[in-house]
């Protein structure tokens, strides 16, 4: 099915050199081009830009305050039965997730403010559920 196939990167067919390359070489070249494209802005906003680190969709939701629709167009790899959960888990490359966060929030400071507000809401909600002392 579509969840088991490798992600579709933007390049396919002949490379910049005009030769037909294997799928893995094409994936590497396309990923390198995407990484280089926004590297300076990611370094400026987040302080690091690890190229090959991956995040699960849940980690992307929690760390970058993104929704499923924000991750919809990003390439991913799906694995089954990860962390003992009998379902598919999507893994995204961290620099793609950082670019999506910058598109949504604009800067790391606005992202951090949104995360603080989300934590405060969660704390208020949990405080209401606690029994009175």
CSV table of N, CA and C in Angstrom, one decimal:
chain,number,residue,atom,x,y,z
A,1,UNK,N,0.8,-1.2,0.0
A,1,UNK,CA,0.0,0.0,0.0
A,1,UNK,C,0.9,1.2,0.0
A,2,UNK,N,0.2,2.4,0.0
A,2,UNK,CA,1.0,3.7,-0.1
A,2,UNK,C,1.8,3.9,1.2
A,3,UNK,N,1.4,3.4,2.3
A,3,UNK,CA,2.1,3.7,3.5
A,3,UNK,C,3.5,2.9,3.6
A,4,UNK,N,3.6,1.8,2.9
A,4,UNK,CA,4.8,1.1,2.9
A,4,UNK,C,5.8,1.5,1.8
A,5,UNK,N,5.4,2.3,0.9
A,5,UNK,CA,6.4,2.7,-0.2
A,5,UNK,C,7.2,3.8,0.4
A,6,UNK,N,8.5,3.9,-0.1
A,6,UNK,CA,9.3,5.0,0.3
A,6,UNK,C,8.7,6.4,-0.1
A,7,UNK,N,9.1,7.5,0.5
A,7,UNK,CA,8.5,8.8,0.2
A,7,UNK,C,8.9,9.2,-1.2
A,8,UNK,N,8.0,10.0,-1.8
A,8,UNK,CA,8.3,10.5,-3.1
A,8,UNK,C,8.9,11.8,-2.9
A,9,UNK,N,10.2,11.9,-3.4
A,9,UNK,CA,10.9,13.2,-3.3
A,9,UNK,C,10.6,14.0,-4.6
A,10,UNK,N,11.0,15.2,-4.6
A,10,UNK,CA,10.6,16.1,-5.8
A,10,UNK,C,11.3,15.7,-7.1
A,11,UNK,N,12.5,15.0,-7.0
A,11,UNK,CA,13.2,14.7,-8.2
A,11,UNK,C,13.0,13.3,-8.6
A,12,UNK,N,13.0,13.0,-9.9
A,12,UNK,CA,12.9,11.6,-10.4
A,12,UNK,C,13.5,11.6,-11.8
A,13,UNK,N,14.0,10.5,-12.2
A,13,UNK,CA,14.5,10.4,-13.5
A,13,UNK,C,16.0,10.8,-13.6
A,14,UNK,N,16.4,11.6,-14.6
A,14,UNK,CA,17.8,11.9,-14.8
A,14,UNK,C,18.2,13.0,-13.8
A,15,UNK,N,19.4,12.9,-13.3
A,15,UNK,CA,19.9,13.9,-12.3
A,15,UNK,C,20.4,15.1,-13.1
A,16,UNK,N,21.0,16.0,-12.3
A,16,UNK,CA,21.5,17.3,-12.8
A,16,UNK,C,22.7,17.0,-13.8
A,17,UNK,N,23.3,15.9,-13.7
A,17,UNK,CA,24.4,15.5,-14.6
A,17,UNK,C,23.9,14.9,-15.9
A,18,UNK,N,22.6,14.7,-16.0
A,18,UNK,CA,22.1,14.1,-17.2
A,18,UNK,C,22.0,12.6,-17.2
A,19,UNK,N,22.6,12.0,-16.2
A,19,UNK,CA,22.7,10.5,-16.2
A,19,UNK,C,21.5,10.0,-15.4
A,20,UNK,N,21.0,8.8,-15.7
A,20,UNK,CA,19.9,8.2,-15.0
A,20,UNK,C,20.6,7.5,-13.7
A,21,UNK,N,20.1,7.9,-12.5
A,21,UNK,CA,20.7,7.4,-11.3
A,21,UNK,C,19.7,6.5,-10.6
A,22,UNK,N,20.2,5.6,-9.7
A,22,UNK,CA,19.3,4.8,-9.0
A,22,UNK,C,18.4,5.6,-8.1
A,23,UNK,N,17.3,5.0,-7.6
A,23,UNK,CA,16.4,5.7,-6.7
A,23,UNK,C,17.0,6.2,-5.4
A,24,UNK,N,17.9,5.4,-4.8
A,24,UNK,CA,18.5,5.9,-3.6
A,24,UNK,C,19.4,7.1,-3.8
A,25,UNK,N,20.2,7.1,-4.9
A,25,UNK,CA,21.0,8.3,-5.3
A,25,UNK,C,20.2,9.5,-5.5
A,26,UNK,N,19.0,9.3,-6.2
A,26,UNK,CA,18.1,10.4,-6.5
A,26,UNK,C,17.6,10.9,-5.2
A,27,UNK,N,17.2,10.1,-4.3
A,27,UNK,CA,16.6,10.5,-3.0
A,27,UNK,C,17.7,11.3,-2.2
A,28,UNK,N,18.9,10.9,-2.2
A,28,UNK,CA,20.0,11.6,-1.5
A,28,UNK,C,20.2,13.0,-2.1
A,29,UNK,N,20.2,13.1,-3.4
A,29,UNK,CA,20.4,14.4,-4.1
A,29,UNK,C,19.2,15.3,-3.8
A,30,UNK,N,18.0,14.8,-3.9
A,30,UNK,CA,16.8,15.7,-3.6
A,30,UNK,C,16.8,16.1,-2.2
A,31,UNK,N,17.1,15.2,-1.3
A,31,UNK,CA,17.1,15.5,0.2
A,31,UNK,C,18.2,16.6,0.5
A,32,UNK,N,19.3,16.4,-0.2
A,32,UNK,CA,20.4,17.4,0.1
A,32,UNK,C,20.0,18.8,-0.4
A,33,UNK,N,19.3,18.8,-1.6
A,33,UNK,CA,18.8,20.1,-2.1
A,33,UNK,C,17.8,20.8,-1.2
A,34,UNK,N,16.9,20.0,-0.6
A,34,UNK,CA,15.9,20.5,0.3
A,34,UNK,C,16.6,21.0,1.6
A,35,UNK,N,17.6,20.3,2.0
A,35,UNK,CA,18.3,20.6,3.3
A,35,UNK,C,19.0,21.9,3.1
A,36,UNK,N,19.7,22.1,2.0
A,36,UNK,CA,20.5,23.3,1.8
A,36,UNK,C,19.6,24.5,1.5
A,37,UNK,N,18.4,24.3,1.0
A,37,UNK,CA,17.5,25.4,0.7
A,37,UNK,C,17.2,26.3,1.9
A,38,UNK,N,16.8,25.8,3.0
A,38,UNK,CA,16.5,26.6,4.1
A,38,UNK,C,17.4,26.5,5.3
A,39,UNK,N,18.6,26.1,5.1
A,39,UNK,CA,19.5,25.8,6.2
A,39,UNK,C,19.9,27.0,7.0
A,40,UNK,N,20.1,28.1,6.4
A,40,UNK,CA,20.5,29.3,7.1
A,40,UNK,C,19.4,29.8,8.1
A,41,UNK,N,18.2,29.8,7.6
A,41,UNK,CA,17.1,30.3,8.4
A,41,UNK,C,16.8,29.3,9.6
A,42,UNK,N,16.9,28.0,9.3
A,42,UNK,CA,16.7,27.0,10.4
A,42,UNK,C,17.8,27.2,11.4
A,43,UNK,N,19.1,27.4,11.0
A,43,UNK,CA,20.2,27.6,12.0
A,43,UNK,C,19.9,28.8,12.8
A,44,UNK,N,19.4,29.9,12.2
A,44,UNK,CA,19.2,31.1,12.9
A,44,UNK,C,18.1,31.0,13.9
A,45,UNK,N,17.0,30.3,13.5
A,45,UNK,CA,15.8,30.2,14.4
A,45,UNK,C,16.0,29.1,15.5
A,46,UNK,N,16.5,27.9,15.1
A,46,UNK,CA,16.5,26.8,16.0
A,46,UNK,C,17.8,26.5,16.6
A,47,UNK,N,18.9,27.0,16.0
A,47,UNK,CA,20.2,26.8,16.6
A,47,UNK,C,20.9,25.6,16.1
A,48,UNK,N,20.2,24.7,15.5
A,48,UNK,CA,20.9,23.5,14.9
A,48,UNK,C,20.0,23.0,13.8
A,49,UNK,N,20.6,22.3,12.9
A,49,UNK,CA,19.8,21.8,11.8
A,49,UNK,C,20.4,20.4,11.4
A,50,UNK,N,20.0,19.4,12.2
A,50,UNK,CA,20.5,18.1,11.9
A,50,UNK,C,19.8,17.5,10.6
A,51,UNK,N,20.6,17.0,9.7
A,51,UNK,CA,20.1,16.7,8.4
A,51,UNK,C,19.3,15.4,8.4
A,52,UNK,N,19.8,14.4,9.1
A,52,UNK,CA,19.2,13.0,8.9
A,52,UNK,C,18.4,12.6,10.1
A,53,UNK,N,18.2,13.4,11.1
A,53,UNK,CA,17.4,13.1,12.3
A,53,UNK,C,15.9,13.0,11.9
A,54,UNK,N,15.2,12.0,12.4
A,54,UNK,CA,13.8,11.9,12.1
A,54,UNK,C,12.9,12.1,13.4
A,55,UNK,N,11.7,12.5,13.2
A,55,UNK,CA,10.7,12.7,14.2
A,55,UNK,C,9.5,11.9,13.9
A,56,UNK,N,8.8,11.3,14.9
A,56,UNK,CA,7.5,10.7,14.6
A,56,UNK,C,6.5,11.8,14.5
A,57,UNK,N,5.3,11.5,14.0
A,57,UNK,CA,4.3,12.5,13.9
A,57,UNK,C,3.9,13.1,15.3
A,58,UNK,N,3.9,12.2,16.3
A,58,UNK,CA,3.5,12.7,17.6
A,58,UNK,C,4.6,13.6,18.2
A,59,UNK,N,5.8,13.3,17.9
A,59,UNK,CA,6.9,14.3,18.4
A,59,UNK,C,6.8,15.6,17.6
A,60,UNK,N,6.5,15.6,16.4
A,60,UNK,CA,6.3,16.8,15.6
A,60,UNK,C,5.1,17.6,16.2
A,61,UNK,N,4.0,16.9,16.6
A,61,UNK,CA,2.9,17.7,17.1
A,61,UNK,C,3.3,18.3,18.4
A,62,UNK,N,4.0,17.6,19.3
A,62,UNK,CA,4.4,18.1,20.6
A,62,UNK,C,5.5,19.1,20.6
A,63,UNK,N,6.5,18.9,19.8
A,63,UNK,CA,7.7,19.8,19.9
A,63,UNK,C,7.5,21.1,19.0
A,64,UNK,N,6.8,21.0,18.0
A,64,UNK,CA,6.7,22.1,17.0
A,64,UNK,C,5.2,22.6,16.9
A,65,UNK,N,4.3,22.1,17.7
A,65,UNK,CA,2.9,22.6,17.8
A,65,UNK,C,2.3,22.6,16.4
A,66,UNK,N,2.5,21.5,15.7
A,66,UNK,CA,1.9,21.4,14.4
A,66,UNK,C,0.7,20.4,14.4
A,67,UNK,N,-0.1,20.5,13.4
A,67,UNK,CA,-1.3,19.6,13.3
A,67,UNK,C,-1.0,18.7,12.1
A,68,UNK,N,-1.9,17.7,12.0
A,68,UNK,CA,-1.8,16.7,10.9
A,68,UNK,C,-1.8,17.4,9.6
A,69,UNK,N,-2.7,18.4,9.4
A,69,UNK,CA,-2.8,19.1,8.1
A,69,UNK,C,-1.5,19.9,7.8
A,70,UNK,N,-0.7,20.3,8.8
A,70,UNK,CA,0.5,21.0,8.6
A,70,UNK,C,1.6,20.0,8.0
A,71,UNK,N,1.5,18.8,8.4
A,71,UNK,CA,2.5,17.8,7.9
A,71,UNK,C,2.0,17.1,6.7
A,72,UNK,N,0.9,17.4,6.1
A,72,UNK,CA,0.2,16.7,5.0
A,72,UNK,C,1.1,16.6,3.8
A,73,UNK,N,1.8,17.6,3.4
A,73,UNK,CA,2.6,17.5,2.1
A,73,UNK,C,4.0,17.1,2.3
A,74,UNK,N,4.4,16.8,3.5
A,74,UNK,CA,5.8,16.4,3.7
A,74,UNK,C,6.1,14.9,3.4
A,75,UNK,N,7.3,14.6,2.9
A,75,UNK,CA,7.6,13.2,2.7
A,75,UNK,C,7.8,12.5,4.0
A,76,UNK,N,7.4,11.2,4.1
A,76,UNK,CA,7.6,10.5,5.3
A,76,UNK,C,7.9,9.0,5.0
A,77,UNK,N,8.3,8.3,6.0
A,77,UNK,CA,8.4,6.9,5.9
A,77,UNK,C,7.6,6.3,7.0
A,78,UNK,N,6.8,5.3,6.7
A,78,UNK,CA,5.9,4.7,7.7
A,78,UNK,C,6.4,3.4,8.1
A,79,UNK,N,6.4,3.1,9.4
A,79,UNK,CA,6.9,1.9,10.0
A,79,UNK,C,5.7,1.3,10.8
A,80,UNK,N,5.6,0.0,10.8
A,80,UNK,CA,4.5,-0.7,11.5
A,80,UNK,C,5.1,-1.2,12.8
A,81,UNK,N,4.3,-1.2,13.9
A,81,UNK,CA,4.6,-1.8,15.2
A,81,UNK,C,5.8,-1.1,15.8
A,82,UNK,N,5.9,0.2,15.8
A,82,UNK,CA,7.0,0.9,16.4
A,82,UNK,C,6.5,1.2,17.8
A,83,UNK,N,7.4,1.1,18.8
A,83,UNK,CA,7.2,1.4,20.2
A,83,UNK,C,6.1,0.4,20.7
A,84,UNK,N,5.9,-0.7,20.1
A,84,UNK,CA,4.9,-1.7,20.5
A,84,UNK,C,3.5,-1.4,20.2
A,85,UNK,N,3.3,-0.4,19.4
A,85,UNK,CA,1.9,0.0,19.0
A,85,UNK,C,1.6,-0.7,17.7
A,86,UNK,N,0.5,-1.4,17.6
A,86,UNK,CA,0.1,-2.2,16.4
A,86,UNK,C,-0.5,-1.3,15.4
A,87,UNK,N,0.2,-0.3,14.9
A,87,UNK,CA,-0.3,0.6,13.8
A,87,UNK,C,0.9,1.2,13.1
A,88,UNK,N,0.6,1.9,12.0
A,88,UNK,CA,1.7,2.6,11.3
A,88,UNK,C,2.1,3.9,12.0
A,89,UNK,N,3.3,4.2,12.1
A,89,UNK,CA,3.9,5.4,12.6
A,89,UNK,C,4.6,6.1,11.5
A,90,UNK,N,4.3,7.4,11.3
A,90,UNK,CA,5.0,8.1,10.3
A,90,UNK,C,6.2,8.8,10.9
A,91,UNK,N,7.3,8.8,10.1
A,91,UNK,CA,8.5,9.5,10.5
A,91,UNK,C,8.9,10.5,9.5
A,92,UNK,N,9.1,11.7,10.0
A,92,UNK,CA,9.4,12.8,9.1
A,92,UNK,C,10.9,13.3,9.4
A,93,UNK,N,11.5,13.8,8.4
A,93,UNK,CA,12.9,14.4,8.5
A,93,UNK,C,12.8,15.7,9.3
A,94,UNK,N,13.6,15.9,10.3
A,94,UNK,CA,13.5,17.0,11.2
A,94,UNK,C,13.5,18.4,10.5
A,95,UNK,N,14.3,18.5,9.4
A,95,UNK,CA,14.4,19.8,8.8
A,95,UNK,C,13.1,20.1,8.0
A,96,UNK,N,12.4,19.1,7.5
A,96,UNK,CA,11.2,19.3,6.9
A,96,UNK,C,10.1,19.8,7.9
A,97,UNK,N,10.2,19.2,9.1
A,97,UNK,CA,9.2,19.6,10.1
A,97,UNK,C,9.6,21.0,10.6
A,98,UNK,N,10.8,21.4,10.7
A,98,UNK,CA,11.2,22.7,11.1
A,98,UNK,C,10.8,23.8,10.1
A,99,UNK,N,10.9,23.4,8.8
A,99,UNK,CA,10.4,24.3,7.8
A,99,UNK,C,8.9,24.5,7.8
A,100,UNK,N,8.2,23.5,8.1
A,100,UNK,CA,6.7,23.6,8.3
A,100,UNK,C,6.4,24.4,9.5
A,101,UNK,N,7.1,24.3,10.6
A,101,UNK,CA,6.9,25.1,11.8
A,101,UNK,C,7.2,26.6,11.5
A,102,UNK,N,8.2,26.9,10.7
A,102,UNK,CA,8.5,28.3,10.4
A,102,UNK,C,7.5,28.8,9.4
A,103,UNK,N,6.9,28.0,8.5
A,103,UNK,CA,5.8,28.5,7.7
A,103,UNK,C,4.6,28.8,8.5
A,104,UNK,N,4.3,28.0,9.5
A,104,UNK,CA,3.1,28.2,10.3
A,104,UNK,C,3.2,29.3,11.3
A,105,UNK,N,4.3,29.4,12.1
A,105,UNK,CA,4.5,30.3,13.2
A,105,UNK,C,5.3,31.5,12.8
A,106,UNK,N,6.2,31.5,11.8
A,106,UNK,CA,6.9,32.6,11.4
A,106,UNK,C,8.3,32.7,12.0
A,107,UNK,N,8.4,32.4,13.3
A,107,UNK,CA,9.7,32.4,14.0
A,107,UNK,C,9.7,31.5,15.2
A,108,UNK,N,10.9,31.2,15.7
A,108,UNK,CA,11.0,30.3,16.9
A,108,UNK,C,10.4,30.9,18.1
A,109,UNK,N,10.5,32.3,18.2
A,109,UNK,CA,10.0,32.9,19.4
A,109,UNK,C,8.4,32.8,19.4
A,110,UNK,N,7.8,33.0,18.3
A,110,UNK,CA,6.3,32.8,18.2
A,110,UNK,C,5.9,31.4,18.5
A,111,UNK,N,6.7,30.4,18.0
A,111,UNK,CA,6.5,29.0,18.3
A,111,UNK,C,6.6,28.7,19.8
A,112,UNK,N,7.6,29.3,20.4
A,112,UNK,CA,7.8,29.1,21.9
A,112,UNK,C,6.6,29.7,22.7
A,113,UNK,N,6.2,30.9,22.2
A,113,UNK,CA,5.0,31.5,22.9
A,113,UNK,C,3.8,30.6,22.8
A,114,UNK,N,3.6,30.0,21.6
A,114,UNK,CA,2.4,29.2,21.4
A,114,UNK,C,2.5,27.9,22.2
A,115,UNK,N,3.7,27.4,22.4
A,115,UNK,CA,3.9,26.2,23.2
A,115,UNK,C,3.7,26.5,24.7
A,116,UNK,N,4.1,27.7,25.1
A,116,UNK,CA,3.9,28.1,26.5
A,116,UNK,C,2.4,28.2,26.8
A,117,UNK,N,1.7,28.8,25.8
A,117,UNK,CA,0.2,29.0,26.0
A,117,UNK,C,-0.5,27.6,26.0
A,118,UNK,N,0.0,26.7,25.2
A,118,UNK,CA,-0.6,25.3,25.2
A,118,UNK,C,-0.3,24.6,26.5
A,119,UNK,N,0.9,24.8,27.0
A,119,UNK,CA,1.2,24.1,28.3
A,119,UNK,C,0.4,24.7,29.5
A,120,UNK,N,0.1,26.1,29.4
A,120,UNK,CA,-0.7,26.7,30.4
A,120,UNK,C,-2.1,26.2,30.4
A,121,UNK,N,-2.7,26.1,29.2
A,121,UNK,CA,-4.0,25.5,29.0
A,121,UNK,C,-4.1,24.1,29.5
A,122,UNK,N,-3.1,23.3,29.3
A,122,UNK,CA,-3.1,21.9,29.7
A,122,UNK,C,-3.1,21.9,31.3
A,123,UNK,N,-2.2,22.7,31.9
A,123,UNK,CA,-2.1,22.8,33.3
A,123,UNK,C,-3.4,23.2,33.9
A,124,UNK,N,-4.1,24.2,33.3
A,124,UNK,CA,-5.4,24.7,33.9
A,124,UNK,C,-6.4,23.6,33.8
A,125,UNK,N,-6.4,22.8,32.6
A,125,UNK,CA,-7.4,21.8,32.4
A,125,UNK,C,-7.2,20.6,33.5
A,126,UNK,N,-5.9,20.3,33.7
A,126,UNK,CA,-5.6,19.3,34.7
A,126,UNK,C,-5.9,19.7,36.1
A,127,UNK,N,-5.7,21.0,36.4
A,127,UNK,CA,-6.0,21.5,37.7
A,127,UNK,C,-7.5,21.4,38.0
A,128,UNK,N,-8.4,21.6,37.0
A,128,UNK,CA,-9.8,21.5,37.2
A,128,UNK,C,-10.2,20.1,37.5
A,129,UNK,N,-9.5,19.1,37.0
A,129,UNK,CA,-9.9,17.7,37.1
A,129,UNK,C,-9.4,17.1,38.5
A,130,UNK,N,-8.5,17.8,39.2
A,130,UNK,CA,-8.0,17.3,40.4
A,130,UNK,C,-9.0,17.5,41.5
A,131,UNK,N,-9.1,16.5,42.4
A,131,UNK,CA,-10.1,16.7,43.5
A,131,UNK,C,-9.7,17.8,44.5
A,132,UNK,N,-10.6,18.5,45.1
A,132,UNK,CA,-10.3,19.5,46.0
A,132,UNK,C,-9.5,19.0,47.2
A,133,UNK,N,-8.7,19.8,47.8
A,133,UNK,CA,-7.9,19.4,48.9
A,133,UNK,C,-8.5,19.7,50.2
